[in-house]
Amino acid sequence: TEDMKSADLVISHAGAGSCLEALEAGKPLIVVINENLMDNHQMELAWRLHQDSHTLYTDCANLQQTLETMDLQSLKPFPPADPHTFVHFLDAIFGFQSHSVNMYLLN
């Protein structure tokens, strides 16, 4: 955590926890995918974050080229979490009253 706070750039694997920690800290992030993982789930996360302009992504073979050509100014800040989003999602799916869902989640 301390290293990430002081970093100017984070290079990480595409684990969800690692990506979110860097993005929530407001750090520019290069995600290095591991294409050998089952179902290649890291690629899906890396691609989505890249499509939304929150990260750059590459594989190990192309990391040097990515570092040489990267444009960190093109990255958009990751939006802060909104805890009400999940509540509204549940309300839409199940038709709960918003205050009932809030009470349930708080208890």
Backbone as numpy.savetxt, mean C-alpha at the origin, in Angstrom:
# Nx Ny Nz CAx CAy CAz Cx Cy Cz
11.16 0.56 12.24 10.33 1.76 12.24 11.20 3.01 12.24
12.23 3.04 13.08 13.11 4.21 13.12 13.85 4.40 11.79
14.32 3.31 11.22 15.00 3.40 9.92 14.05 3.96 8.87
12.81 3.50 8.89 11.84 3.96 7.90 11.55 5.45 8.09
11.44 5.89 9.34 11.16 7.30 9.61 12.26 8.21 9.07
13.49 7.76 9.13 14.61 8.60 8.70 14.97 8.41 7.22
14.33 7.46 6.55 14.66 7.15 5.16 14.13 8.20 4.19
14.87 8.42 3.12 14.40 9.26 2.02 13.68 8.43 0.97
13.95 7.13 0.95 13.37 6.19 -0.01 13.33 4.82 0.65
12.23 4.11 0.47 12.11 2.75 1.00 12.05 1.79 -0.18
12.86 0.76 -0.13 12.82 -0.34 -1.10 12.41 -1.56 -0.32
11.31 -2.19 -0.73 10.72 -3.26 0.07 10.18 -4.36 -0.82
9.96 -5.52 -0.21 9.19 -6.55 -0.91 7.74 -6.08 -0.92
6.86 -6.80 -1.56 5.49 -6.35 -1.72 4.55 -6.93 -0.68
5.05 -7.21 0.50 4.17 -7.63 1.57 3.25 -6.49 1.95
2.00 -6.78 2.21 1.02 -5.73 2.50 1.43 -4.89 3.70
1.90 -5.52 4.76 2.31 -4.77 5.96 3.45 -3.82 5.68
4.44 -4.29 4.97 5.60 -3.45 4.63 5.20 -2.27 3.75
4.39 -2.54 2.76 3.95 -1.47 1.85 3.14 -0.42 2.61
2.19 -0.86 3.40 1.35 0.09 4.12 2.14 0.89 5.14
3.10 0.25 5.81 3.91 0.98 6.78 4.68 2.11 6.11
5.28 1.83 4.97 6.04 2.86 4.25 5.12 3.96 3.72
4.02 3.56 3.13 3.11 4.55 2.55 2.46 5.42 3.62
2.08 4.81 4.74 1.48 5.59 5.82 2.50 6.53 6.46
3.79 6.20 6.37 4.84 7.08 6.87 5.16 8.19 5.87
4.52 8.14 4.70 4.72 9.17 3.68 6.03 9.04 2.93
6.58 7.83 2.90 7.86 7.62 2.24 7.68 7.15 0.80
8.50 7.65 -0.13 8.47 7.10 -1.48 8.88 5.62 -1.41
8.22 4.80 -2.19 8.39 3.36 -2.07 8.62 2.71 -3.43
9.68 1.91 -3.49 9.90 1.02 -4.63 9.64 -0.39 -4.13
8.72 -1.06 -4.76 8.36 -2.42 -4.38 9.07 -3.39 -5.31
9.80 -4.32 -4.72 10.50 -5.35 -5.49 9.72 -6.64 -5.32
9.13 -7.10 -6.41 8.25 -8.26 -6.34 9.03 -9.57 -6.39
8.46 -10.58 -5.78 9.00 -11.93 -5.83 8.03 -12.76 -6.66
8.36 -12.94 -7.91 7.46 -13.64 -8.83 7.36 -15.13 -8.57
8.17 -15.67 -7.67 8.13 -17.10 -7.38 7.13 -17.47 -6.30
6.48 -16.49 -5.69 5.51 -16.80 -4.65 4.26 -17.42 -5.24
3.60 -18.27 -4.46 2.39 -18.93 -4.91 1.33 -17.88 -5.28
0.72 -18.03 -6.40 -0.34 -17.16 -6.92 0.15 -15.74 -7.18
1.43 -15.48 -6.99 2.02 -14.18 -7.29 1.22 -13.02 -6.70
0.77 -13.18 -5.45 -0.06 -12.15 -4.82 0.68 -10.83 -4.62
2.01 -10.87 -4.49 2.75 -9.62 -4.35 2.64 -8.77 -5.61
2.62 -9.41 -6.75 2.49 -8.69 -8.01 1.16 -7.94 -8.06
0.09 -8.57 -7.59 -1.23 -7.93 -7.62 -1.23 -6.66 -6.78
-0.68 -6.73 -5.57 -0.63 -5.56 -4.70 0.28 -4.49 -5.29
1.46 -4.88 -5.74 2.40 -3.92 -6.32 1.80 -3.23 -7.54
1.14 -3.98 -8.38 0.53 -3.41 -9.59 -0.56 -2.41 -9.24
-1.42 -2.75 -8.27 -2.51 -1.84 -7.88 -1.95 -0.54 -7.30
-0.98 -0.66 -6.41 -0.38 0.54 -5.81 0.34 1.39 -6.86
0.94 0.71 -7.84 1.60 1.42 -8.94 0.56 2.10 -9.84
-0.51 1.40 -10.15 -1.56 1.98 -11.00 -2.17 3.23 -10.35
-2.24 3.24 -9.03 -2.77 4.39 -8.30 -1.70 5.45 -8.04
-0.51 5.24 -8.61 0.63 6.18 -8.52 1.17 6.37 -7.10
1.04 5.33 -6.26 1.58 5.41 -4.91 2.97 4.81 -4.80
3.33 3.92 -5.71 4.63 3.25 -5.66 5.20 3.09 -7.06
6.49 2.79 -7.08 7.13 2.25 -8.27 7.31 0.76 -7.97
7.37 -0.05 -8.98 7.62 -1.46 -8.71 8.53 -2.03 -9.78
9.24 -3.09 -9.37 10.19 -3.74 -10.27 10.44 -5.15 -9.76
11.29 -5.87 -10.45 11.77 -7.15 -9.95 13.26 -6.99 -9.68
13.88 -7.99 -9.09 15.30 -7.88 -8.73 16.19 -7.59 -9.93
15.87 -8.21 -11.06 16.70 -8.06 -12.25 16.71 -6.62 -12.78
15.66 -5.86 -12.52 15.55 -4.51 -13.07 15.63 -3.41 -12.01
16.02 -3.75 -10.79 16.09 -2.75 -9.72 17.06 -1.63 -10.05
18.24 -1.96 -10.54 19.23 -0.93 -10.88 18.67 0.07 -11.89
18.03 -0.44 -12.93 17.45 0.43 -13.96 16.35 1.31 -13.35
15.53 0.73 -12.49 14.46 1.51 -11.84 15.05 2.64 -11.01
16.12 2.35 -10.26 16.77 3.37 -9.46 17.36 4.49 -10.32
17.88 4.13 -11.47 18.50 5.11 -12.36 17.49 5.99 -13.08
16.28 5.48 -13.31 15.30 6.20 -14.11 14.07 6.66 -13.32
14.05 6.40 -12.03 12.85 6.68 -11.24 12.53 8.17 -11.19
11.25 8.47 -11.13 10.76 9.83 -10.97 9.86 9.84 -9.74
10.43 10.13 -8.59 9.67 10.09 -7.34 8.63 11.21 -7.28
8.80 12.25 -8.10 7.82 13.34 -8.12 6.48 12.88 -8.70
6.49 11.78 -9.42 5.26 11.28 -10.03 4.38 10.53 -9.04
4.92 10.22 -7.86 4.17 9.45 -6.86 3.18 10.34 -6.11
2.00 9.80 -5.86 0.96 10.50 -5.11 0.97 10.01 -3.67
0.70 10.89 -2.72 0.61 10.45 -1.32 -0.50 9.41 -1.15
-0.24 8.47 -0.27 -1.24 7.45 0.04 -2.27 8.08 0.98
-3.56 7.95 0.68 -4.56 8.60 1.53 -4.62 7.96 2.92
-4.91 8.77 3.93 -5.01 8.21 5.28 -6.20 7.26 5.38
-6.09 6.32 6.28 -7.17 5.34 6.48 -8.41 6.04 7.01
-9.55 5.60 6.56 -10.83 6.10 7.06 -11.57 4.93 7.68
-11.63 4.87 9.02 -12.27 3.72 9.67 -13.76 3.60 9.37
-14.37 4.65 8.86 -15.80 4.57 8.55 -16.07 3.86 7.23
-15.06 3.71 6.40 -15.24 3.07 5.11 -15.79 1.66 5.27
-15.21 0.89 6.20 -15.67 -0.49 6.40 -17.09 -0.51 6.95
-17.40 0.42 7.84 -18.75 0.50 8.40 -19.75 0.78 7.29
-19.44 1.71 6.41 -20.34 2.04 5.30 -20.47 0.86 4.34
-19.39 0.12 4.15 -19.43 -1.07 3.30 -20.40 -2.10 3.88
-20.27 -2.37 5.17 -21.19 -3.31 5.82 -22.63 -2.83 5.75
-22.83 -1.56 5.96 -24.17 -1.00 5.91 -24.78 -1.21 4.53
-23.99 -0.98 3.49 -24.50 -1.15 2.13 -24.80 -2.61 1.82
-23.97 -3.52 2.30 -24.16 -4.94 2.02 -25.33 -5.53 2.80
-25.39 -5.22 4.09 -26.38 -5.86 4.96 -27.57 -4.99 5.30
-27.51 -3.71 4.92 -28.64 -2.83 5.19 -28.77 -2.43 6.65
-27.68 -2.52 7.42 -27.72 -2.08 8.81 -27.86 -0.57 8.88
-28.39 -0.10 9.98 -28.36 1.33 10.27 -26.94 1.67 10.65
-26.43 2.80 10.22 -25.05 3.18 10.52 -24.76 3.19 12.00
-25.68 3.71 12.82 -25.40 3.78 14.24 -25.38 2.39 14.88
-26.14 1.45 14.36 -26.11 0.08 14.88 -24.78 -0.58 14.60
-24.27 -0.39 13.40 -22.98 -0.96 13.04 -21.89 -0.33 13.90
-21.94 1.00 14.07 -20.94 1.67 14.90 -20.96 1.12 16.32
-22.15 0.90 16.86 -22.23 0.37 18.23 -21.64 -1.03 18.29
-21.92 -1.86 17.28 -21.41 -3.22 17.27 -19.89 -3.24 17.21
-19.33 -2.41 16.31 -17.88 -2.41 16.13 -17.16 -1.82 17.34
-17.80 -0.92 18.08 -17.17 -0.34 19.24 -17.21 -1.27 20.45
-18.13 -2.19 20.49 -18.25 -3.09 21.65 -17.35 -4.24 21.54
